[in-house]
Coordinates of C-alpha atoms in Angstrom, one line a residue:
X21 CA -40.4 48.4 -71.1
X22 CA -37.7 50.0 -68.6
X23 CA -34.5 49.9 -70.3
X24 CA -32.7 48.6 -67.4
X25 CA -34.8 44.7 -68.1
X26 CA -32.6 42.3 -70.0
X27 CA -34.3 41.9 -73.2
X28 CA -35.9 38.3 -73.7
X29 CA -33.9 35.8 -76.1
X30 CA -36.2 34.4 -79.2
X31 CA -33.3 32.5 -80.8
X32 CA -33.6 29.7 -78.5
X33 CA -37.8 29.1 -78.2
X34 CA -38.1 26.9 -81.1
X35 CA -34.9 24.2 -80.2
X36 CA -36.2 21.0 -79.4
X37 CA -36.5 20.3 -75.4
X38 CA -34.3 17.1 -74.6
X39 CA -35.4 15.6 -70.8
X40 CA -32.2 16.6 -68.5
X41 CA -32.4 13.3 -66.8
X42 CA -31.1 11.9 -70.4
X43 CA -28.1 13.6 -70.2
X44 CA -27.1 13.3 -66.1
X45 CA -28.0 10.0 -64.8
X46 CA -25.9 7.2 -67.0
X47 CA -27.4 3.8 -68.2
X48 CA -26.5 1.5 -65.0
X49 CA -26.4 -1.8 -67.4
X50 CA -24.0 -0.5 -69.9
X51 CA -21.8 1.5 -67.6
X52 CA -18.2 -0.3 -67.4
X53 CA -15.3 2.2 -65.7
X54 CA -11.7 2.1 -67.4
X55 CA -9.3 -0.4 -66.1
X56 CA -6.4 2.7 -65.9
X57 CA -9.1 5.1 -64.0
X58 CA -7.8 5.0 -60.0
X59 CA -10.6 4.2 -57.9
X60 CA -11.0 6.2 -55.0
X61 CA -12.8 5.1 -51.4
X62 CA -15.4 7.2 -49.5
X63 CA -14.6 7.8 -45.9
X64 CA -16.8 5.5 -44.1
X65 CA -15.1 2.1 -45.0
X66 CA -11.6 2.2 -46.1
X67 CA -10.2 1.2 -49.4
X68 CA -6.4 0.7 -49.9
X69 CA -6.3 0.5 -53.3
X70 CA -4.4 3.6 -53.7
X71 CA -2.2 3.3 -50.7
X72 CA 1.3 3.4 -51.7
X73 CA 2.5 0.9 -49.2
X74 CA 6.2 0.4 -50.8
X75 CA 6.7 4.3 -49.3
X76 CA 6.6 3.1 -45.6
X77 CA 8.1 -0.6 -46.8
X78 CA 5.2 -2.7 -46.1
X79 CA 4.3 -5.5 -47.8
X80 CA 1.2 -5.1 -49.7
X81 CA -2.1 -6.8 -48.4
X82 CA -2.9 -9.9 -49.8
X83 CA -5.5 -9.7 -52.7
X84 CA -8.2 -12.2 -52.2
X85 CA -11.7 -12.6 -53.5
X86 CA -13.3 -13.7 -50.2
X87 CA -13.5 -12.5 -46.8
X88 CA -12.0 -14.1 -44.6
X89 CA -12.9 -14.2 -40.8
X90 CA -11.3 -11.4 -39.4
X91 CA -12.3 -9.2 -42.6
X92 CA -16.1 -10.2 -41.6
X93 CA -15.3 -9.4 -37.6
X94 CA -13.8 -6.1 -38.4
X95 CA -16.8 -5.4 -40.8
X96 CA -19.4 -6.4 -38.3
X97 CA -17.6 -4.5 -35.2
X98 CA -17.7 -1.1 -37.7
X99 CA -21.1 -1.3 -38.4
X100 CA -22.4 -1.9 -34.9
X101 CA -20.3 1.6 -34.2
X102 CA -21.8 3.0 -36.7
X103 CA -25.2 2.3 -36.8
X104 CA -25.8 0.5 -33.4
X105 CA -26.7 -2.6 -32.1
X106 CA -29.3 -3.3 -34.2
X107 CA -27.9 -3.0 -37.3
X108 CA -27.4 -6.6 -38.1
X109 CA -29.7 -6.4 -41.4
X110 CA -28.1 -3.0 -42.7
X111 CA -26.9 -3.7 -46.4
X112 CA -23.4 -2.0 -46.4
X113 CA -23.3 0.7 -48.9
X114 CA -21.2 -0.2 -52.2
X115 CA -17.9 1.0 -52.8
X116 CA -16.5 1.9 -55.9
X117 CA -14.8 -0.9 -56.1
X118 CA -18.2 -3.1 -55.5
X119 CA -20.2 -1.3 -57.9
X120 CA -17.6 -1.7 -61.1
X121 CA -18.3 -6.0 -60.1
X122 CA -22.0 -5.7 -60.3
X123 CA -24.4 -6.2 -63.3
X124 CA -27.9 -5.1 -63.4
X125 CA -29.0 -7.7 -61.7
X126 CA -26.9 -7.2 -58.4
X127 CA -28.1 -3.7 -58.6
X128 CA -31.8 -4.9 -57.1
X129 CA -31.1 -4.4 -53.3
X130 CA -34.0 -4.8 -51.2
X131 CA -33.7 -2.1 -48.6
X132 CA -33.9 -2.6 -45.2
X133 CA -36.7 -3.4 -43.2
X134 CA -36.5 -0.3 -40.6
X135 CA -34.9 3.2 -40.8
X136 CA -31.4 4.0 -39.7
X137 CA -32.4 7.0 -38.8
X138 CA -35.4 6.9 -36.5
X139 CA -37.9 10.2 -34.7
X140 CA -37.7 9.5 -31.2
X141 CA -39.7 11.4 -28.1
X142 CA -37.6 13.7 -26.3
X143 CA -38.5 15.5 -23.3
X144 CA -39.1 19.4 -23.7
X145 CA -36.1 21.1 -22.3
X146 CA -35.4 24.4 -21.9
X147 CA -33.7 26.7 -24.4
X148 CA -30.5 26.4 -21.7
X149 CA -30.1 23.3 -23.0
X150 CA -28.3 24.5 -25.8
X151 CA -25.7 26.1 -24.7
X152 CA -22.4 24.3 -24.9
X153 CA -21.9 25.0 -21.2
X154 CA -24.6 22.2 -20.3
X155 CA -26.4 22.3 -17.0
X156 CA -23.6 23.4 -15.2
X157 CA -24.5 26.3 -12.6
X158 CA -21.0 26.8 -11.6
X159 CA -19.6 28.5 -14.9
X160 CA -18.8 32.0 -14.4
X161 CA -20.5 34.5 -16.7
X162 CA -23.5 31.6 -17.4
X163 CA -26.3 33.4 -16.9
X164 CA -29.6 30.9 -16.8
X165 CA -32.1 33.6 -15.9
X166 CA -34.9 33.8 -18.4
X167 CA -35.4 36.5 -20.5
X168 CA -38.5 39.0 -19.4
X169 CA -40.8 40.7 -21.7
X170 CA -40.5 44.0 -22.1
X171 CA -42.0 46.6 -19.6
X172 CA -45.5 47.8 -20.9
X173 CA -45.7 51.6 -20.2
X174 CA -49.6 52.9 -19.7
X175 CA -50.2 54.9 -22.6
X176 CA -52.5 57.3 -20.7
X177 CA -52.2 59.7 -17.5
X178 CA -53.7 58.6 -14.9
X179 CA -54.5 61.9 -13.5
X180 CA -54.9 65.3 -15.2
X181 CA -55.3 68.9 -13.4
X182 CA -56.3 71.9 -15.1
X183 CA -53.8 74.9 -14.7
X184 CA -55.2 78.0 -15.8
X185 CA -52.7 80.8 -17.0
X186 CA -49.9 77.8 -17.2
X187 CA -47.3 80.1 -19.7
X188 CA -47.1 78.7 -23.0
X189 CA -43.6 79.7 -23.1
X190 CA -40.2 77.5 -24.0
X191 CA -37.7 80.1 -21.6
X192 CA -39.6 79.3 -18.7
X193 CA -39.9 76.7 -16.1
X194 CA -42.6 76.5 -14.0
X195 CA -43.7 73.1 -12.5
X196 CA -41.0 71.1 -9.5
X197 CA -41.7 68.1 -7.7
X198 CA -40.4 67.9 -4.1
X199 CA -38.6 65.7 -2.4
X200 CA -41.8 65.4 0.2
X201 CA -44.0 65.2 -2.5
X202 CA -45.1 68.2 -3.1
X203 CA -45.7 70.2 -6.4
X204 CA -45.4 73.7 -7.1
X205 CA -46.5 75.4 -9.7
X206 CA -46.7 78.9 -10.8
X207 CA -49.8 79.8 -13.0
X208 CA -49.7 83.5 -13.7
X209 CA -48.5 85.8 -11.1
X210 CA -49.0 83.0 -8.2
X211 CA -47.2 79.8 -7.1
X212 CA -49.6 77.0 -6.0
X213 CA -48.9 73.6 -3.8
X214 CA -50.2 70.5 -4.7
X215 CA -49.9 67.4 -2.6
X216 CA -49.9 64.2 -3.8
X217 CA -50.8 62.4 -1.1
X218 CA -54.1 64.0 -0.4
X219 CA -54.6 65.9 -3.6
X220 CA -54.5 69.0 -1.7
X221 CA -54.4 72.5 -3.0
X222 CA -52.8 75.4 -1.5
X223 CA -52.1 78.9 -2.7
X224 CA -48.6 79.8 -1.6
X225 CA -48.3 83.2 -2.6
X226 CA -49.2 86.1 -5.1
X227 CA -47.1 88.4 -6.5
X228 CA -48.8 91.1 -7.3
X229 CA -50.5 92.5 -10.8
X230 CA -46.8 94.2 -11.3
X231 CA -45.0 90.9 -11.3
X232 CA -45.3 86.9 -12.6
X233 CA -44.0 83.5 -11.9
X234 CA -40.8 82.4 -14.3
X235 CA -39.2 79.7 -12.3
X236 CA -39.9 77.3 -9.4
X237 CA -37.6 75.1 -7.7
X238 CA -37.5 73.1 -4.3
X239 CA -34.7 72.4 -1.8
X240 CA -33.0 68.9 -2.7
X241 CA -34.3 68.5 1.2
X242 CA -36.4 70.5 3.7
X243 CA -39.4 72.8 2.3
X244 CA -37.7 75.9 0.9
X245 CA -38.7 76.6 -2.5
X246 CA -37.2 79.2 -4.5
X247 CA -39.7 81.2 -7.1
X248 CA -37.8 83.5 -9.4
X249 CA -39.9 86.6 -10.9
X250 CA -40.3 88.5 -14.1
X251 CA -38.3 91.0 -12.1
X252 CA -35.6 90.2 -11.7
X253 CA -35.7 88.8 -8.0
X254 CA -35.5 85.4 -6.7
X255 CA -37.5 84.6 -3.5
X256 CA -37.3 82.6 -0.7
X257 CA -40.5 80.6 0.6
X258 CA -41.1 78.1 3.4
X259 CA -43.5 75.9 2.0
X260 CA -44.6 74.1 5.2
X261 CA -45.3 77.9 7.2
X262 CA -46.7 79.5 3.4
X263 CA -43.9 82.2 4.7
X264 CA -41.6 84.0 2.5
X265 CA -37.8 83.5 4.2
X266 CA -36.1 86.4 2.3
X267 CA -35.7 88.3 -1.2
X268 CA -32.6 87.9 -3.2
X269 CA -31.6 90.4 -6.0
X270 CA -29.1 90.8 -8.3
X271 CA -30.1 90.0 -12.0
X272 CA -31.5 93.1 -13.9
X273 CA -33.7 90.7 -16.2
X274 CA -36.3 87.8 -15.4
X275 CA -35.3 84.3 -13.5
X276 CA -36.2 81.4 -15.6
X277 CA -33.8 78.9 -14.6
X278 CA -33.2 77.7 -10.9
X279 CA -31.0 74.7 -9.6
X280 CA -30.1 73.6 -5.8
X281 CA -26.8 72.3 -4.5
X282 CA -27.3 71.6 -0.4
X283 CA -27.4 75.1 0.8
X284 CA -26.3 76.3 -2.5
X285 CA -28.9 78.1 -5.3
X286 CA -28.1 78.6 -8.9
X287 CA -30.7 81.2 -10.8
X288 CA -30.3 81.9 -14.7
X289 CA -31.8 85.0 -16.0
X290 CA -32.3 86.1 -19.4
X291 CA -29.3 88.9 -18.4
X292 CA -27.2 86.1 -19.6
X293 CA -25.8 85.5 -16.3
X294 CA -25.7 83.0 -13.7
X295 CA -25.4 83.9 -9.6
X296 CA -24.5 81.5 -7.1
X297 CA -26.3 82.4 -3.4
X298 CA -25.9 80.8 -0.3
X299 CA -29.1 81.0 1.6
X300 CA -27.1 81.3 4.6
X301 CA -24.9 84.5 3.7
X302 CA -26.0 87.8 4.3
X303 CA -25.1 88.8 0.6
X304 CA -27.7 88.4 -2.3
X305 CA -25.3 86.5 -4.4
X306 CA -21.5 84.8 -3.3
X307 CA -20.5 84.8 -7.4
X308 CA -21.2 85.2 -10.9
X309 CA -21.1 83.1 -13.8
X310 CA -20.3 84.8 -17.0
X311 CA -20.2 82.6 -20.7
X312 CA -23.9 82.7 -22.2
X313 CA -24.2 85.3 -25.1
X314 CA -28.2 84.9 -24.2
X315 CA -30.6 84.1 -22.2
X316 CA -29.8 81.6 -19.7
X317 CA -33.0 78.7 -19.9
X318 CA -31.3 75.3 -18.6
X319 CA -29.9 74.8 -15.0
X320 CA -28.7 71.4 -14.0
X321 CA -26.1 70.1 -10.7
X322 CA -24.8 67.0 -11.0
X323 CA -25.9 64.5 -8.0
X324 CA -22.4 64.7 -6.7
X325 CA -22.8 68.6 -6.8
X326 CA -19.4 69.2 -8.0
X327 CA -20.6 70.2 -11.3
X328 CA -23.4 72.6 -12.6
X329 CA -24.4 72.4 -16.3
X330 CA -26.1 75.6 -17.9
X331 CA -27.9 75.8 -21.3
X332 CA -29.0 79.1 -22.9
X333 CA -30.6 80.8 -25.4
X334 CA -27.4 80.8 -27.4
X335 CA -27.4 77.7 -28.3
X336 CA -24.4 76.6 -26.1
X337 CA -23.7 74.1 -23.6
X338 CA -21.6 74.8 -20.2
X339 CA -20.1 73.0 -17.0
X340 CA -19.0 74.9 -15.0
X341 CA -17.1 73.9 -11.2
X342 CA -16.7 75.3 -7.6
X343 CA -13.2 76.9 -8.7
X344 CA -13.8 79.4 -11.3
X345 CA -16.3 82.2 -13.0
X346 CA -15.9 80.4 -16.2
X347 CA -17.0 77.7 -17.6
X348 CA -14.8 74.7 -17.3
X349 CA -16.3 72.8 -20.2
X350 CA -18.2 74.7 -23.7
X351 CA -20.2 72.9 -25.8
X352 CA -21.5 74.1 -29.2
X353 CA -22.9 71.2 -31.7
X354 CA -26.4 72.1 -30.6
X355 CA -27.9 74.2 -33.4
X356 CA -30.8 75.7 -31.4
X357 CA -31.7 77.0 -27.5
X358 CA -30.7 74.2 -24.6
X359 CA -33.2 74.3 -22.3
X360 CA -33.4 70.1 -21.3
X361 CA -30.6 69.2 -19.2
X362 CA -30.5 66.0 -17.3
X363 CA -27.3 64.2 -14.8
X364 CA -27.4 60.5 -15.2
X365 CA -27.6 59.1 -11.7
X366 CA -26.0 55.7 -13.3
X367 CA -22.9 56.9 -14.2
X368 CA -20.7 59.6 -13.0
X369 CA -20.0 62.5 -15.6
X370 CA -22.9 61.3 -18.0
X371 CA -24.6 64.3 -19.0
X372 CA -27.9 64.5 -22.1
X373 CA -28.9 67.5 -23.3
X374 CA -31.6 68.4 -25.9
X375 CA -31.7 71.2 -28.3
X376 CA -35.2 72.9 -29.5
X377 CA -36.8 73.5 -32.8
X378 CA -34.0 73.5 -35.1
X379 CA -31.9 71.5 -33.8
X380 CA -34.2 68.4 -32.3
X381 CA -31.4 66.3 -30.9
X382 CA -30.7 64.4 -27.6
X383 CA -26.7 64.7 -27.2
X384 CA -25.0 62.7 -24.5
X385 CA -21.2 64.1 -23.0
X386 CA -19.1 62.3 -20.9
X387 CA -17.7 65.8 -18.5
X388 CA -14.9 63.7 -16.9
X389 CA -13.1 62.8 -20.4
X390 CA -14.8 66.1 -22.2
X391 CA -16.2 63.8 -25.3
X392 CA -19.3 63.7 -27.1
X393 CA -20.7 60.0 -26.7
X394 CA -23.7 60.2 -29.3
X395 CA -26.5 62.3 -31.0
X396 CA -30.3 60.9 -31.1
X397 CA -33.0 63.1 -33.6
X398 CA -35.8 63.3 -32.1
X399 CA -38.1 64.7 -34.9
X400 CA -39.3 67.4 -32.4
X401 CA -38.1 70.1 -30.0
X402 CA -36.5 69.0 -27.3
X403 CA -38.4 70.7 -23.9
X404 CA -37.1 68.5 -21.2
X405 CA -35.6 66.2 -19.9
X406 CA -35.3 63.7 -17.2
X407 CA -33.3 60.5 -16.0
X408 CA -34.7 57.8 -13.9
X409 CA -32.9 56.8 -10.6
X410 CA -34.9 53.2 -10.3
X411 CA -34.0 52.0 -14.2
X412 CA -31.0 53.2 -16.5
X413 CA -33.8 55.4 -18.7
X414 CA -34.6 58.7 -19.5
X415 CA -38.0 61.1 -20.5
X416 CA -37.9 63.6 -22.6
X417 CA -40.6 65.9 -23.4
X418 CA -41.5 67.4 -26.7
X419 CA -42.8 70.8 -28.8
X420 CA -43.0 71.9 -32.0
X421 CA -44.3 69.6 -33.9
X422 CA -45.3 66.5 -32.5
X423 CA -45.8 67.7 -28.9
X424 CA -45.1 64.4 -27.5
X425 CA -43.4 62.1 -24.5
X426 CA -41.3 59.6 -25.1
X427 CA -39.4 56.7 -22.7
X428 CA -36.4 55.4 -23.6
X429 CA -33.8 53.2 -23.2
X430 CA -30.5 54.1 -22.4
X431 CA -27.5 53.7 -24.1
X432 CA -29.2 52.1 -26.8
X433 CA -32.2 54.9 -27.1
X434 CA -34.7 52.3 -28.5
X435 CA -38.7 53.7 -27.5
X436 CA -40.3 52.3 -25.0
X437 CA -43.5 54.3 -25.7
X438 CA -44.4 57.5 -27.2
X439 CA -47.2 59.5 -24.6
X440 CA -49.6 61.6 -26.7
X441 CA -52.4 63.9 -24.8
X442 CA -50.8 67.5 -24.9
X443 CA -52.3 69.4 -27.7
X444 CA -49.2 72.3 -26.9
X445 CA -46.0 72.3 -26.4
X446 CA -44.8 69.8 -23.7
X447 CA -42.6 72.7 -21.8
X448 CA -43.1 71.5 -17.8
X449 CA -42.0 67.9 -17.0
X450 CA -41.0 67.0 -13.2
X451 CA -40.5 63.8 -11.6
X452 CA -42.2 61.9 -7.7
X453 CA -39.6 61.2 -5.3
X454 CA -39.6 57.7 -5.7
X455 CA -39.1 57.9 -9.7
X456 CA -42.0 56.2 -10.9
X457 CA -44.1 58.8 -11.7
X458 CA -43.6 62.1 -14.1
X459 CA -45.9 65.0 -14.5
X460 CA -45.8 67.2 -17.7
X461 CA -47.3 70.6 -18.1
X462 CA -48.1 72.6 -21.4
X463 CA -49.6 75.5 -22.7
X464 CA -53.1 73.4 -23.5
X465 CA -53.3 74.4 -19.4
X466 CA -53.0 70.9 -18.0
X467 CA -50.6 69.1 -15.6
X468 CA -50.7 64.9 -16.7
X469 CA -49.3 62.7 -14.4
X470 CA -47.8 59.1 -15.9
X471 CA -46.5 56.3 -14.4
X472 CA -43.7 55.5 -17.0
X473 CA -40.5 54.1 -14.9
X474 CA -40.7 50.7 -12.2
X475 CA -40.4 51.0 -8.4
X476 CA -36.8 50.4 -6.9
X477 CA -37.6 46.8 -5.7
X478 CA -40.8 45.7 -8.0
X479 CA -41.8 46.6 -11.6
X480 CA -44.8 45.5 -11.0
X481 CA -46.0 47.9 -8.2
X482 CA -48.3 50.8 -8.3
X483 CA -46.8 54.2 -7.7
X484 CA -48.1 55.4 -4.3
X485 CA -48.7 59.1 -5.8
X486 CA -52.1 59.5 -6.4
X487 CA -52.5 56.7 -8.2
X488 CA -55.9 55.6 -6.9
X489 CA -57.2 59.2 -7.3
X490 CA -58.1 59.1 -11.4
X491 CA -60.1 61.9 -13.2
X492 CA -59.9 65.7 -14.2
X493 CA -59.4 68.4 -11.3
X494 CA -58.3 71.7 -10.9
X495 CA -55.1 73.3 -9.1
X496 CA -56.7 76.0 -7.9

C-alpha cells in the first residue's frame, strides 16, 4: 500500500446504521414551535410580525383572524404578478406563520392542476441573441459577423522538381522567387530559371569547374539577379537577355547571403563582412559593414528599406541603418547560427529570427523600441523563415531533427499545420509573388511547392502558380 493512502478506519464498521432521514426531516404531526421563537417571513409575501413599527411611530396593524377585502384584493393582484393571469387555482405557499396553525390534517394540499412553470416552443435564434446588446446594429464595437472555421492548409505539395547537386548545406542560400515569377536556383556550379507560369526551364549560366553557386537573389523589381560565388565575387545577370551585366569583387571568402534595397545590394560572405554596392556606381562596393565575428549566413531589408538585419555564424543578431558602418542594434539571446530572418510586412519594426540546432527558437524584436517581444521553441533547427503579406502569418522551415514546415499564426504562434515530405534538412524556402504559394528546397534534391497562405481578396482561390500542373519533374 503507498504510504501516502489514508489508512482505512475499522473502529466504526460494526456501529449500527440509523436511516439519515430519521434524524433530518422532523415528525410534521408532533412539531409545535415555541411561543418566544421570532418568526421570520420569506421574501415573496410579506410578514410584519417583526416590524418594529413604534420606531417610525406608527400604529400597529390591526390583528385579525380573517381577511378582509382589501387583504384578499392585494393577495390576488400579487399573485397574478407573480405567476400570471392564470394563476387563479395556485395554492399560496405557507408561511411560517401558517404552518405553526396547521395540524396534520391541513397539511394534505392537493397540488395544482397545471405547472407554474411550463416548456414552451421558442424559435431557434442565433447565438447573437445573447448578447446583452440585443439586435441592435448600431452599437459600436458589436461585431455580429459569424465566426469562420479555421483555414485548412493542404498537407501535401502540389508540385515537386528534382534538383540534382541542390547543396545540403545550412550557410548557404540557393533558391529566390521573383517578383515576375520566376525561380532561380543554383544546383552545383550553375544557376537555373524556372517559370511558373509555363513550367519552363532555362540554364542561365555556368560557372565553370573552378567555381560554384552560394547565393541567389532577384531585384525587388526588373530581372537582375545577383549570384554570389564560392569565390568570392558577386555577379550580375539579366535574367530576361541570359546576359551577365557586370562582376563585383571585394570579399576574399564565399557569398552566401544576398539582400536588395531598390538599386541597393547587400552580400554577406563568410569573411565576416557585409558590403553595400550600388549597381549604378562604378566602384565594386560604396561601404562595409563590420560586427559579425563569423560567417555572415542571414541578410534581410526591411520593406521600408531603412533597415537591413544580418545574422551570422556567431550566433548574433544585427540592424544595421543608412548612417553608420556599425550596427545600430546587437542582439545575442540566440544560442546558435541565425540564418532565418524575416520583416513583418504588418507591422513596422517587427522583426523574427530563428536560431539553428542548438538553439531552436523563433525570437520576435520590436527595432523601433529595441525589445525582445517573445521566444517560440521550435523543437528543430530553425532554416528559414518567411512572413506572409496576404494574412498576419509566418513559415518557417526546419533541419535537424524533424526536417519539417510549419504555418503559423501570428502573435499567438498556434500551428496551423506541420508539412512533412523532406527527408533532409529544409535549408531553401522562397515565396510567389502573390504570397500564396512557398517552395522549399533541401538536400534530399527536391524543390516542393505548397499552397499554405489565402489570396489577398479570397481564401478560397487557387494560387495561379502552377497549380494545375501536379506531378514530379526535373529543373534541368
Amino acid at each position: 500500500m503507498d504510504s501516502s493512502t489514508p489508512p482505512s478506519s475499522t473502529t466504526t464498521t460494526d456501529a449500527p446504521k440509523t436511516p439519515l432521514k430519521n434524524h433530518l426531516i422532523p415528525n410534521l404531526n408532533s412539531y409545535h414551535p415555541s411561543p418566544s421563537r421570532t418568526i421570520y417571513s420569506d421574501r415573496f409575501i410579506p410578514s410584519r410580525s417583526s416590524s418594529n413599527f413604534a420606531l417610525f411611530n406608527l400604529p400597529p396593524p390591526p390583528h385579525s383572524t380573517t381577511s378582509d377585502d382589501s387583504t384578499n384584493a392585494y393577495t390576488s393582484l400579487l399573485r397574478t404578478a407573480l405567476f400570471g393571469p392564470d394563476s387563479a387555482g395556485v395554492v399560496p405557499p405557507v408561511t411560517p406563520d401558517k404552518f405553526a396553525g396547521l395540524n396534520g390534517k391541513n397539511l394534505q394540499i392537493s397540488p395544482p392542476n397545471f405547472n407554474i412553470f411550463k416548456f414552451k416552443t421558442e424559435t431557434r435564434k442565433s447565438l447573437h441573441s445573447l448578447s446583452p446588446f440585443g439586435f441592435d446594429d448600431h452599437l459600436p464595437g458589436v461585431s455580429h459577423i459569424p465566426v469562420k472555421a479555421p483555414r485548412k492548409v493542404p498537407r501535401s505539395p502540389y508540385k515537386v522538381l528534382d534538383a540534382p547537386a541542390l547543396q545540403d548545406d545550412f550557410y548557404l542560400n540557393l533558391v529566390d522567387w521573383s517578383s515576375h515569377n520566376v525561380l532561380a536556383v543554383g544546383l552545383g556550379n550553375c544557376v537555373y530559371l524556372w517559370h511558373a507560369s509555363s513550367s519552363k526551364v532555362v540554364k542561365l549560366c555556368d560557372l565553370g569547374i573552378d567555381d560554384s553557386v552560394c547565393s541567389v537573389g532577384w531585384a525587388q523589381r526588373g530581372t537582375h539577379l545577383a549570384v554570389g560565388t564560392s569565390n568570392g565575387k558577386l555577379q550580375i545577370w539579366d535574367a530576361s537577355r541570359c546576359k551577365k551585366v557586370r562582376t563585383m569583387e571585394g570579399h576574399h571568402l564565399r557569398v552566401g547571403a544576398l539582400a536588395w534595397s531598390t538599386s541597393l545590394l547587400s552580400s554577406g560572405s563568410r569573411d565576416k563582412s557585409i558590403l553595400q554596392r550600388d549597381i549604378r556606381a562604378q566602384e565594386d562596393f560604396v561601404s562595409k559593414l563590420s560586427g559579425h565575428k563569423s560567417e555572415v549566413c542571414g541578410l534581410r531589408w526591411s520593406y521600408d528599406n531603412r533597415e537591413l538585419a544580418s545574422g551570422g555564424n556567431d550566433n548574433r543578431l544585427f540592424v544595421w541603418n543608412h548612417h553608420s558602418t556599425q550596427p545600430a542594434l546587437k542582439y545575442s539571446e540566440h544560442t546558435a547560427a541565425v540564418k532565418a530572418i524575416a520583416w513583418s510586412p504588418h507591422m513596422y519594426g517587427l522583426l523574427a529570427s530563428g536560431g539553428g540546432t542548438a538553439d531552436r527558437r523563433i525570437r520576435f524584436w520590436n527595432t523601433t523600441t529595441n525589445s525582445h517581444l517573445s521566444c517560440m521553441d521550435t523543437g528543430s533547427q530553425v532554416c528559414n523563415l518567411v512572413w506572409s503579406k496576404n494574412v498576419n502569418e509566418l513559415v518557417s522551415t526546419h533541419g535537424y531533427s524533424q526536417n519539417q514546415i510549419i504555418v503559423w499564426r501570428y502573435p499567438t504562434m498556434s500551428k496551423l499545420a506541420t508539412l512533412t515530405g523532406h527527408t533532409y534538412r529544409v535549408l531553401y524556402l522562397a515565396i510567389s509573388p502573390d504570397g500564396q504559394t512557398i517552395v522549399t528546397g533541401a538536400g534530399d534534391e527536391t524543390l516542393r511547392f505548397w499552397n499554405v497562405f489565402p489570396s489577398p481578396k479570397s481564401q478560397n482561390t487557387e494560387s495561379e502558380i502552377g497549380a494545375s500542373s501536379l506531378g514530379r519533374t526535373q529543373i534541368r
